[in-house]
Short mmCIF file of C-alpha atoms in Angstrom, two decimals:
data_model
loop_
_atom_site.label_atom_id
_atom_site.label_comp_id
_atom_site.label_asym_id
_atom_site.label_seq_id
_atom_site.Cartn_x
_atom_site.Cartn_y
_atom_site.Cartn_z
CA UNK A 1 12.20 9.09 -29.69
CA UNK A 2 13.22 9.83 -25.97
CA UNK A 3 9.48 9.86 -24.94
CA UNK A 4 8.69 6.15 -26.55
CA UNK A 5 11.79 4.52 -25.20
CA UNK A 6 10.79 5.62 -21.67
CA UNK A 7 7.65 4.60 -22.38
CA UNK A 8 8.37 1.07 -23.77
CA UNK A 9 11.19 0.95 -21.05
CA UNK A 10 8.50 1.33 -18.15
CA UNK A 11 5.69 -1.36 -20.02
CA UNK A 12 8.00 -3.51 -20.12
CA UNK A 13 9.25 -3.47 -16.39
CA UNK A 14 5.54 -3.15 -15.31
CA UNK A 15 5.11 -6.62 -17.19
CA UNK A 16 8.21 -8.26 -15.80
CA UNK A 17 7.31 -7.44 -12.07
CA UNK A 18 3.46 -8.64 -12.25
CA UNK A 19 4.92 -12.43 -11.63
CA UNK A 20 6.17 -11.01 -8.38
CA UNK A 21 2.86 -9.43 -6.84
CA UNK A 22 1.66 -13.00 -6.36
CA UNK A 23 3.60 -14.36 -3.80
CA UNK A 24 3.29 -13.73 -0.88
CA UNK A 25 4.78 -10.80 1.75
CA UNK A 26 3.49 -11.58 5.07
CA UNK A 27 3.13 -14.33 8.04
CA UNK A 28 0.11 -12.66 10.03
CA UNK A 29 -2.48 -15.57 11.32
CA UNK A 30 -5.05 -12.52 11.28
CA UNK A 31 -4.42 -12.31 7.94
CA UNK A 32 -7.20 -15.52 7.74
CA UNK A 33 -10.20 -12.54 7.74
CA UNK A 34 -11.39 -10.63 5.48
CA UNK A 35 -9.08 -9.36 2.77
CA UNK A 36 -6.09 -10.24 4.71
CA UNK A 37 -3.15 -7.09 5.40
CA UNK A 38 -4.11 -3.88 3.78
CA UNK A 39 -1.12 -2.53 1.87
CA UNK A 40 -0.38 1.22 2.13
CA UNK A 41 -0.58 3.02 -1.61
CA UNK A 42 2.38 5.32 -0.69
CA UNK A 43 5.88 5.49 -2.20
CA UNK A 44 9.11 6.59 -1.59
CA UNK A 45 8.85 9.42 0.91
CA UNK A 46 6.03 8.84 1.91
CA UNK A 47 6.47 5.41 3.57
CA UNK A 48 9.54 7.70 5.87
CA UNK A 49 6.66 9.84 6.87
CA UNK A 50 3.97 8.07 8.45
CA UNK A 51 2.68 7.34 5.04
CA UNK A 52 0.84 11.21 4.39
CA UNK A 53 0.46 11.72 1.04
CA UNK A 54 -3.15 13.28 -0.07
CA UNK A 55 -1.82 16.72 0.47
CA UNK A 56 1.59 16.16 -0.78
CA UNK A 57 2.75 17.96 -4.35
CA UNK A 58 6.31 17.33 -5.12
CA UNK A 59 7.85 17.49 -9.21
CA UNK A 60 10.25 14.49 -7.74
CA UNK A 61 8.05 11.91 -6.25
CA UNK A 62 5.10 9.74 -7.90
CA UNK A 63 1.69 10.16 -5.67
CA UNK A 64 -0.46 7.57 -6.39
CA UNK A 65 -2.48 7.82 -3.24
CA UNK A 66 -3.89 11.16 -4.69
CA UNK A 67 -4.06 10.75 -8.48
CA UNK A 68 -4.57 15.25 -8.39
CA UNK A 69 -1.07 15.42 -8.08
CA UNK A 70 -0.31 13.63 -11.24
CA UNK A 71 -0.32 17.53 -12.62
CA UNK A 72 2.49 18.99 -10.95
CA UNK A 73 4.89 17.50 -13.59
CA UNK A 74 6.65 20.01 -15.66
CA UNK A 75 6.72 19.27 -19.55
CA UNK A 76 10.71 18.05 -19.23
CA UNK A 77 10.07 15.29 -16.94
CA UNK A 78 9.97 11.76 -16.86
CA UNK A 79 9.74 10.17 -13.53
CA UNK A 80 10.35 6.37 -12.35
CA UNK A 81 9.99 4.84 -9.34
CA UNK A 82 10.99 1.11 -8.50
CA UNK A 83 10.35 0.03 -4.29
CA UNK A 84 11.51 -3.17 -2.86
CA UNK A 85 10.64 -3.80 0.93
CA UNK A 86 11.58 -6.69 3.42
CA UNK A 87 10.38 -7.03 7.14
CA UNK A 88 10.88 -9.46 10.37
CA UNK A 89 7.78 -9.77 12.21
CA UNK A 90 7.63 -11.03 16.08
CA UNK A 91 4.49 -12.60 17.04
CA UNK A 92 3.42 -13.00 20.88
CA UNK A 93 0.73 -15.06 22.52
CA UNK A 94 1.27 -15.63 26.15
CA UNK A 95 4.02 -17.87 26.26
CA UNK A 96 4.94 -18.85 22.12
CA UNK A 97 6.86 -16.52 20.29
CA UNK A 98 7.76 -16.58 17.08
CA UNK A 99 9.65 -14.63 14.11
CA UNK A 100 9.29 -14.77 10.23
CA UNK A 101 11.24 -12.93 7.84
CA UNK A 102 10.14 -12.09 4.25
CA UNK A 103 10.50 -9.22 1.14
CA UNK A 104 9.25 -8.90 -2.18
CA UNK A 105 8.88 -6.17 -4.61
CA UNK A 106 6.88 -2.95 -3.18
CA UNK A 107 6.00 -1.20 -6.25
CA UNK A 108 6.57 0.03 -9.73
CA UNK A 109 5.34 3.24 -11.84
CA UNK A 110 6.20 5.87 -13.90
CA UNK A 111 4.83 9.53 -14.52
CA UNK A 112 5.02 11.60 -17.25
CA UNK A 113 3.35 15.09 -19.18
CA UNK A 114 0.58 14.62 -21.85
CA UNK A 115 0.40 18.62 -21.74
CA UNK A 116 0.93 21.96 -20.11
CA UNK A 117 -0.29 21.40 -16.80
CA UNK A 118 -1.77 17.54 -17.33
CA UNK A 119 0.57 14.46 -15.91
CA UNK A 120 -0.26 10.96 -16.21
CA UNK A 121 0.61 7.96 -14.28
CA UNK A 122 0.98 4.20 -14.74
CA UNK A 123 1.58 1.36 -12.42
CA UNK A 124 1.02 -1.65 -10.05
CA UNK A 125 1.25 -2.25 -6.48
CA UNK A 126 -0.50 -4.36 -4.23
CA UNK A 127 -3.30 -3.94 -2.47
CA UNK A 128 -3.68 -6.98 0.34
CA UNK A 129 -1.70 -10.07 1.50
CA UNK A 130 -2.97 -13.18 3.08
CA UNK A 131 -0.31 -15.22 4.48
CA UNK A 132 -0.17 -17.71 7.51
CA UNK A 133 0.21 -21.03 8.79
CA UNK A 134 -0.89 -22.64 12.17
CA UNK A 135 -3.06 -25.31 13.99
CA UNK A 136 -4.37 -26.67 17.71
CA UNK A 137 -5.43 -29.71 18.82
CA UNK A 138 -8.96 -30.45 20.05
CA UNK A 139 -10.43 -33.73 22.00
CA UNK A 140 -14.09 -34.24 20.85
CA UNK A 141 -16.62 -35.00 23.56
CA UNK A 142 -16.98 -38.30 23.96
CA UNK A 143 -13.66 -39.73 23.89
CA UNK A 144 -10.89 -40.80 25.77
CA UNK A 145 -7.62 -40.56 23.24
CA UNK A 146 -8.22 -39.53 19.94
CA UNK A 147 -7.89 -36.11 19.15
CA UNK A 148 -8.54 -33.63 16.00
CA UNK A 149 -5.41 -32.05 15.14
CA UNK A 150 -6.36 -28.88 13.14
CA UNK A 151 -3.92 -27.16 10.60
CA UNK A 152 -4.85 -23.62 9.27
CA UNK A 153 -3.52 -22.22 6.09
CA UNK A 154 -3.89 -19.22 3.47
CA UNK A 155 -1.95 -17.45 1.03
CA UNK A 156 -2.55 -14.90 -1.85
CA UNK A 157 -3.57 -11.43 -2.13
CA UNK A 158 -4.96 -8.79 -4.20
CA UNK A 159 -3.21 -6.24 -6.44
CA UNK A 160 -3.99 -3.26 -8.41
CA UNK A 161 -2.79 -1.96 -12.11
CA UNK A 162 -3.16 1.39 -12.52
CA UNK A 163 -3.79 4.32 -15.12
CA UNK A 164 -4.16 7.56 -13.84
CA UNK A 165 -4.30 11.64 -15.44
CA UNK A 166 -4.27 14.79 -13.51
CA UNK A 167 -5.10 18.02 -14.83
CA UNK A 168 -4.55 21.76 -13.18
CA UNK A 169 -7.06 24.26 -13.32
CA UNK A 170 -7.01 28.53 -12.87
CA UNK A 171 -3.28 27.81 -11.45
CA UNK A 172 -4.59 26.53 -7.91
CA UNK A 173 -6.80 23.42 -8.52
CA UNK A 174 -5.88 20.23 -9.76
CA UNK A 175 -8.29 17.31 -10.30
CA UNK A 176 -7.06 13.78 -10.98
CA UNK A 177 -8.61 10.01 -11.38
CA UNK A 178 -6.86 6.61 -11.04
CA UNK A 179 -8.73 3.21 -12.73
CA UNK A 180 -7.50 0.55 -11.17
CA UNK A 181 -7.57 -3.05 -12.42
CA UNK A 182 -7.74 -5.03 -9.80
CA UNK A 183 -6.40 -9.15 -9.45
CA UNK A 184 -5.53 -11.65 -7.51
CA UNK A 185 -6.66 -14.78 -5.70
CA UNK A 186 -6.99 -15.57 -1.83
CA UNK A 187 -6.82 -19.07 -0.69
CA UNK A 188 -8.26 -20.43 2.72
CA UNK A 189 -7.00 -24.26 3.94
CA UNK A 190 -8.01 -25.61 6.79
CA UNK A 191 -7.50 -29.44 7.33
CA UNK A 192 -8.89 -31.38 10.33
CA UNK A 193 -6.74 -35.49 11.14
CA UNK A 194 -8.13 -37.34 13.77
CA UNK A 195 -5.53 -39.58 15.51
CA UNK A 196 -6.48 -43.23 15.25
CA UNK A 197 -7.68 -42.61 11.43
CA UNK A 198 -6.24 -42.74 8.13
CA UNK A 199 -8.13 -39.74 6.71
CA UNK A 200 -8.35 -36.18 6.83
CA UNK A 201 -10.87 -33.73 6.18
CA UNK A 202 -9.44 -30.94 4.00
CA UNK A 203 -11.64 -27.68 2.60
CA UNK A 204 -10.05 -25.04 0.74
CA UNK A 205 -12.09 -21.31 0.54
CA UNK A 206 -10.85 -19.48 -2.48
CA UNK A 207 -11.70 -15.63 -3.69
CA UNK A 208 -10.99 -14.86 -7.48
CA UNK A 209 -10.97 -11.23 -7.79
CA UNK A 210 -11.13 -9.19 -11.73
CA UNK A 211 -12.66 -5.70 -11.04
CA UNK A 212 -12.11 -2.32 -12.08
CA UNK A 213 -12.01 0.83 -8.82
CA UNK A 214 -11.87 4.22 -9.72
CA UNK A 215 -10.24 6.99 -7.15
CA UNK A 216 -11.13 10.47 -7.23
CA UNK A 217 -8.58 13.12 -5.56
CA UNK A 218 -8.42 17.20 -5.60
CA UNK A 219 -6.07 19.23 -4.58
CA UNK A 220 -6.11 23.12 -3.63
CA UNK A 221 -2.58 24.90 -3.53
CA UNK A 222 -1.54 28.54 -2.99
CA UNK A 223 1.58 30.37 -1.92
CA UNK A 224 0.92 31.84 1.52
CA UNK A 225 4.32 33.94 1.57
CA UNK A 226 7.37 34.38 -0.68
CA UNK A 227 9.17 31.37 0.69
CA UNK A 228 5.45 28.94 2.01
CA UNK A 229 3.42 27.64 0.17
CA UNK A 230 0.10 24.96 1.56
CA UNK A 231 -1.73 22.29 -0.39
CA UNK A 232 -5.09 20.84 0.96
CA UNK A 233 -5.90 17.43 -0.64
CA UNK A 234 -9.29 15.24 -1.07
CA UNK A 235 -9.62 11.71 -2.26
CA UNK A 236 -12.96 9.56 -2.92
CA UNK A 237 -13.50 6.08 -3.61
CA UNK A 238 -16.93 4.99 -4.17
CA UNK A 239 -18.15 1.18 -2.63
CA UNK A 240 -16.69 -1.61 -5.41
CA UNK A 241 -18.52 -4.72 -6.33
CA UNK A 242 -15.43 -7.22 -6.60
CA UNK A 243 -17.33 -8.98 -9.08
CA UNK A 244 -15.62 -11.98 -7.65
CA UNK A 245 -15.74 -15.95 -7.64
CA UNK A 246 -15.72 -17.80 -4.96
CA UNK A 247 -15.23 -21.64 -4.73
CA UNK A 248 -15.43 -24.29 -2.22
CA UNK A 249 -12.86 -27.23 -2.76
CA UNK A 250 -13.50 -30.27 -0.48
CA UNK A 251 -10.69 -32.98 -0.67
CA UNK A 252 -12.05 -35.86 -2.84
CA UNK A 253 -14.98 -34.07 -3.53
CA UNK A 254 -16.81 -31.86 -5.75
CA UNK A 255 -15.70 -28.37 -6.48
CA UNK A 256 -18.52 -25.87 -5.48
CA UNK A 257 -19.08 -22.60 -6.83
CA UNK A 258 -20.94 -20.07 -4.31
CA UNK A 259 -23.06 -17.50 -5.47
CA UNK A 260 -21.39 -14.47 -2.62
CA UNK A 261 -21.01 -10.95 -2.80
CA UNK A 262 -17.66 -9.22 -1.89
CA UNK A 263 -17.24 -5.81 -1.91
CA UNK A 264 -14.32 -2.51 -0.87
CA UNK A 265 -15.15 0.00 1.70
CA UNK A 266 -16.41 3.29 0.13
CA UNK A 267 -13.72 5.87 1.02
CA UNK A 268 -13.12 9.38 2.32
CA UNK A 269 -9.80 11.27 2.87
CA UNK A 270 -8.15 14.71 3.26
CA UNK A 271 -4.57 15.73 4.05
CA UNK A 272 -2.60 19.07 4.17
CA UNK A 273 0.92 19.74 3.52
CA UNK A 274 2.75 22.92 3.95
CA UNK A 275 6.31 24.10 2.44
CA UNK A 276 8.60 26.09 4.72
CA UNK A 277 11.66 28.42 3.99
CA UNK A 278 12.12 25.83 0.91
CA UNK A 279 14.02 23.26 3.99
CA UNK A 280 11.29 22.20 5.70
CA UNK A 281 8.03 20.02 4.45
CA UNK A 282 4.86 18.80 7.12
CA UNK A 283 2.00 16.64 6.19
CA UNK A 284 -1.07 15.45 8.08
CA UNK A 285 -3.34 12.63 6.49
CA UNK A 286 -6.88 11.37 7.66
CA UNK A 287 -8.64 8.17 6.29
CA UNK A 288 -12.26 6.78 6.86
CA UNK A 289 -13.07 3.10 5.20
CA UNK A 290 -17.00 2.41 5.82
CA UNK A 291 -16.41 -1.05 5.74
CA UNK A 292 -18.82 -2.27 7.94
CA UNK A 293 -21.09 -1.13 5.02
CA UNK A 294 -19.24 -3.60 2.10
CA UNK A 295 -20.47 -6.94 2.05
CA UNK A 296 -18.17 -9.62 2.57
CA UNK A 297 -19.36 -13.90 1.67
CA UNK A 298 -23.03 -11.37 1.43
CA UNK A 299 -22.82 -10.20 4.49
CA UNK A 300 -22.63 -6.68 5.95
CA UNK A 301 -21.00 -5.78 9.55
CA UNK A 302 -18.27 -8.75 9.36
CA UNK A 303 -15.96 -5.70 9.24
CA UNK A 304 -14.65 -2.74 11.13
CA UNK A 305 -14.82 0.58 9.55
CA UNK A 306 -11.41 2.19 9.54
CA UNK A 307 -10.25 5.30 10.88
CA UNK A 308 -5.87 6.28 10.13
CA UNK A 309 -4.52 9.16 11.16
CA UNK A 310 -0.84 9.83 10.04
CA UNK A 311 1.57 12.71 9.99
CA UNK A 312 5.03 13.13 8.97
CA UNK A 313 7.54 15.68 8.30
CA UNK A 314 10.68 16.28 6.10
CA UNK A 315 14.02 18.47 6.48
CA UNK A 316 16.08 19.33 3.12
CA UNK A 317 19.38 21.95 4.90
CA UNK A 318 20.32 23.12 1.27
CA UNK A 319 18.77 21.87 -1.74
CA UNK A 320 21.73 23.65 -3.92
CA UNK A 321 24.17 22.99 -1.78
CA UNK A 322 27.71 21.92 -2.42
CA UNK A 323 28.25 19.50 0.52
CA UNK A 324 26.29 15.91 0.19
CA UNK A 325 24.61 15.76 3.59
CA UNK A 326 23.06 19.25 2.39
CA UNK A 327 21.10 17.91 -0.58
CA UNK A 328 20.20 15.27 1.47
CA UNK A 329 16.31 14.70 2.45
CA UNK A 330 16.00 13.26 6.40
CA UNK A 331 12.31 12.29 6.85
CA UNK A 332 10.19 11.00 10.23
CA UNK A 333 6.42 10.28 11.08
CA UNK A 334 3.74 8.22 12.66
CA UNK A 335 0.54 7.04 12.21
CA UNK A 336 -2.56 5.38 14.33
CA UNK A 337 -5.17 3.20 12.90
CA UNK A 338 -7.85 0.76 14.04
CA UNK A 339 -7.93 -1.78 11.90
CA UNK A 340 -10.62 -3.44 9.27
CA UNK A 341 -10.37 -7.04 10.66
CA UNK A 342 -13.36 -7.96 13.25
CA UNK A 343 -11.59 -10.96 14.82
CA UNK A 344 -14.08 -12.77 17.17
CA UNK A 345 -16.18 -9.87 17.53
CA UNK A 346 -13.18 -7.51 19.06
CA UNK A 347 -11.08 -4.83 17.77
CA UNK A 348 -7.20 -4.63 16.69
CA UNK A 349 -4.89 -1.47 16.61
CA UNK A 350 -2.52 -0.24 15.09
CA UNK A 351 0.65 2.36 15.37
CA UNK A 352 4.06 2.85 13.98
CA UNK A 353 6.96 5.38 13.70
CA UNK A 354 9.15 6.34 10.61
CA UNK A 355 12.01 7.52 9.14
CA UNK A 356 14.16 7.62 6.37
CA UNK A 357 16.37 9.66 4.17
CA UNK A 358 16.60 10.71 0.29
CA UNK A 359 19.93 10.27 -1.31
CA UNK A 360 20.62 12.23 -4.22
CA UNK A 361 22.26 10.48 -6.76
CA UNK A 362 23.12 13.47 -9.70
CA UNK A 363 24.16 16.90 -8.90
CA UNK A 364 21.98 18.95 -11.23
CA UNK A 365 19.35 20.60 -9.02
CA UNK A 366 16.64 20.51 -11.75
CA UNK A 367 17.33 16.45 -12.40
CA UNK A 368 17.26 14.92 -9.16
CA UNK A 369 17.33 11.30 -8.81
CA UNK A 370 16.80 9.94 -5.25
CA UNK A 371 17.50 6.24 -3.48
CA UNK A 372 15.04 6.63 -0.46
CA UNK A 373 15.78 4.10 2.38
CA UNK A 374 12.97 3.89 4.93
CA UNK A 375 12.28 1.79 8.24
CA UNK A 376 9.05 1.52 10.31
CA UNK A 377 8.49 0.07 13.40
CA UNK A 378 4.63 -0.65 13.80
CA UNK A 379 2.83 -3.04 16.38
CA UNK A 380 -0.62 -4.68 16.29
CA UNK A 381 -2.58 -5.19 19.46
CA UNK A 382 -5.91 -6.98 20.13
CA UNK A 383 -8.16 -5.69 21.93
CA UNK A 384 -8.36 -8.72 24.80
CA UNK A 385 -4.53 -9.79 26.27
CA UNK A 386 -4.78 -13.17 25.55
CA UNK A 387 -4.92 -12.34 21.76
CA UNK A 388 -1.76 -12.41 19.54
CA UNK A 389 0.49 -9.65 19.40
CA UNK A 390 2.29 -8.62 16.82
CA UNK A 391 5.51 -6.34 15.88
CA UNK A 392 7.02 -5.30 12.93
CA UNK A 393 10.28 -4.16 11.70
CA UNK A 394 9.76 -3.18 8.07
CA UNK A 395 12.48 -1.66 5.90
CA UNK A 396 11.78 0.11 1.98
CA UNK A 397 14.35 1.29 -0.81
CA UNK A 398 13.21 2.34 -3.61
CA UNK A 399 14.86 4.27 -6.79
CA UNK A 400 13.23 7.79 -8.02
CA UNK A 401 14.95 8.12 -11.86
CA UNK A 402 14.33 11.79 -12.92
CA UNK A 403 15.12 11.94 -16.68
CA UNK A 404 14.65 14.80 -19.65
CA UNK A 405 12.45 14.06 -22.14
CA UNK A 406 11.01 16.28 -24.55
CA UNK A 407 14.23 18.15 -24.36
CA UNK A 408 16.19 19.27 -27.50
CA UNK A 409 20.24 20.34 -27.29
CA UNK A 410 21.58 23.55 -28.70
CA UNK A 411 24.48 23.46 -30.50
CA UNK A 412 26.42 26.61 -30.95
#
C-alpha cells in the first residue's frame, strides 16, 4: 500500500508541475539561436559542484544525468526530489547595462527499487529556454528621416519527461537507459515599423518539438581500500531527429508550414568520482556535443560542437554525528564550457563557480532527507569585445524526501 501511494503521490506532482515548464526562465538575447540556453540535467548536489554527476553513485540523491546509477537504490527506499531555482542576470554591451530577474520550477522526480539490485526513475526537467526582448533602429539608404525601428522577440523552450531503469551486474557494473519524451515550442518575433507609416511588418518563426531521446550510461565501481571506494561513469546519446514542425506566421498573411530538419547533438561523456575516509567525495565530468554535425532549419555547421569540463567536491565531518553542522554536507566546484551557439560566425564561453550545502532534516542515519541550497556564479563572454556580456547569479533549493517503503514493523 506504501509503494502505490508514493507512486500515485509522485504522478500526480509530475502532472501538476508540467504547466510550469512552459514559461519561461531566462532573459538572454543569445538565446534567439539555435535551441536557445541549454539547461544542465543535474540535481541537488550536483548543481553545488560544478554540475559532475556521470561518475557520481550516492543511495540519497536522484542521478538523472547517468541513468546507471538508477541501481544503487537499496530495496527500502523511496526517493523524491523537488528543485526550484531563481537567478538575476547582468547584461553588458559597451555602455547599456541591464538586469532581469526570474525563477521557476527546476525539476521534479522520484526513484525507487523494481528488484535486488534494479532502480527505476521517473521525471521532468527542462531541457532549453528561449527568452528575450530587444530592438535597434536602422535608416534605409535613400532617405532623409524615416527610419525602421526593429523589435526582436522569442520565448519558449524545450523539456523532457523521463522513464529510466538501471540494473547492477557481477557486483561492479551497472548499466542504465533513460527515454525521454521530449516537448515544447520555441517562438521567434521579429517586427520591423517604419516611421512615417501606419504599418508594420511582423513574422513569427515557430519550432514544435514531440520526439522521443534515449541516453545510455555505465558505470564501473570498486572499493580501492577499506574506507575508498572509485566509480568511473560513461554516458551516450545517439544524434535525435526532433521530428519537429516548423511554421512561418506573417502578420495578415498566410500561415506557412516549412518542410526543415532539426536535430540534437550526438553525445559522449565520462566522469569519475572517488569516496574518501567516508568525509570526503571528488568528481570530475567531461562532455562532447557534435553539434556542428545536427542539422538545424536543414542545415549542418550553424552550430558549435561543445566541449564542458566540470569538477566539484564535497565534505561530510561526521555523517553519525551528534552535533548538526556534523551531518551537514558543504559542497564547491567549477566548470568551463564553450558554448553551442555560433553567433555571427564567433564563439561564446562559458565558466562558473559553486557551492552549496545539504541540510539534514531527520536524524536517522539510514533515512536521510536533505534541503540542498546552492548558488553559482557563471559569466558568458563573446569572443569579439564589442559583443554582449553576460553574468549570472543563480541560486537552487531543492527537497531530497528519503522514505521506507517495502518495510514491515515488528511487534513484540
Amino acid at each position: 500500500m506504501q509503494k502505490i501511494k508514493s507512486i500515485a503521490l509522485g504522478f500526480f506532482a509530475l502532472a501538476i508541475a508540467i504547466p510550469s515548464f512552459s514559461q519561461n526562465s531566462t532573459y538572454s538575447p543569445y538565446t534567439r539561436y539555435g535551441y536557445g540556453q541549454l539547461a544542465e540535467s543535474g540535481f541537488g548536489a550536483s548543481r553545488a559542484m560544478g554540475g559532475t554527476s556521470l561518475g557520481t553513485r550516492d543511495k540519497k540523491q536522484i542521478n538523472p544525468n547517468n541513468p546507471a546509477s538508477y541501481s544503487v537504490i537499496d530495496s527500502t527506499t523511496f526517493l523524491f526530489d523537488f528543485g526550484l531555482k531563481g537567478e538575476i542576470g547582468n547584461f553588458k554591451q559597451g555602455a547599456m547595462k541591464s538586469t532581469n530577474y526570474n525563477g521557476n520550477i527546476d525539476y521534479i522526480a522520484m526513484q525507487f527499487p523494481i528488484a535486488k539490485g534494479i532502480g527505476a526513475s521517473v521525471g521532468i526537467l527542462p531541457y532549453s529556454f528561449v527568452g528575450y526582448q530587444f530592438g535597434d533602429s536602422i535608416k534605409p539608404k535613400g532617405q532623409t528621416s524615416n527610419f525602421a525601428e526593429n523589435s526582436y522577440y522569442g520565448s519558449g523552450g524545450f523539456s523532457q519527461a523521463y522513464l529510466g531503469i538501471a540494473g547492477r551486474l557481477f557486483n561492479h557494473v551497472s548499466l542504465g537507459v533513460n527515454l525521454n519524451y521530449l516537448f515544447g515550442t520555441i517562438s521567434h518575433t521579429s517586427q520591423t515599423y517604419f516611421t512615417g507609416s501606419t504599418t508594420a511588418s511582423i513574422i513569427t518563426n515557430e519550432i514544435r518539438v514531440r520526439a522521443f531521446k534515449p541516453e545510455f550510461g555505465a558505470q564501473f565501481f570498486t572499493n580501492i581500500s577499506k574506507d575508498r571506494s572509485i566509480c568511473i561513469g560513461l554516458k551516450y546519446i545517439p544524434k535525435v531527429n526532433l521530428n519537429s514542425t516548423a511554421k512561418k506566421l506573417v502578420y495578415k498573411g498566410d500561415s506557412v508550414t516549412l518542410a526543415k530538419k532539426f536535430e540534437l547533438a550526438e553525445t559522449y561523456g565520462a566522469g569519475l568520482s572517488m569516496q574518501l575516509n567516508k568525509q570526503w567525495h571528488v568528481a570530475l565530468d567531461g562532455t562532447y556535443q557534435k553539434w556542428a554535425d545536427a542539422q538545424y532549419y536543414s542545415y549542418k555547421d550553424t552550430l558549435n560542437n561543445r566541449t564542458r569540463i566540470s569538477a566539484g567536491a564535497e565534505f561530510t565531518p561526521n555523517a553519525l554525528g551528534r552535533r548538526y553542522y556534523e551531518r551537514m554536507r558543504y559542497r564547491f566546484g567549477g566548470y568551463y564550457s564553450n558554448n553551442y551557439l555560433n553567433v555571427k560566425n564567433s564563439n561564446l564561453s562559458e565558466f562558473g563557480v559553486s557551492a552549496g550545502l545539504g541540510l539534514p532534516l531527520k536524524k536517522i542515519p539510514t533515512q536521510s532527507s536533505f534541503l540542498n541550497i546552492s548558488v553559482e556564479y557563471s559569466r558568458m563572454k563573446p569572443e569579439y569585445s564589442s559583443f554582449l556580456y553576460e553574468n549570472y547569479l543563480k541560486f537552487t533549493v531543492s527537497l531530497t524526501l528519503d522514505e521506507f517503503w517495502f518495510f514491515k514493523r515488528k511487534l513484540e
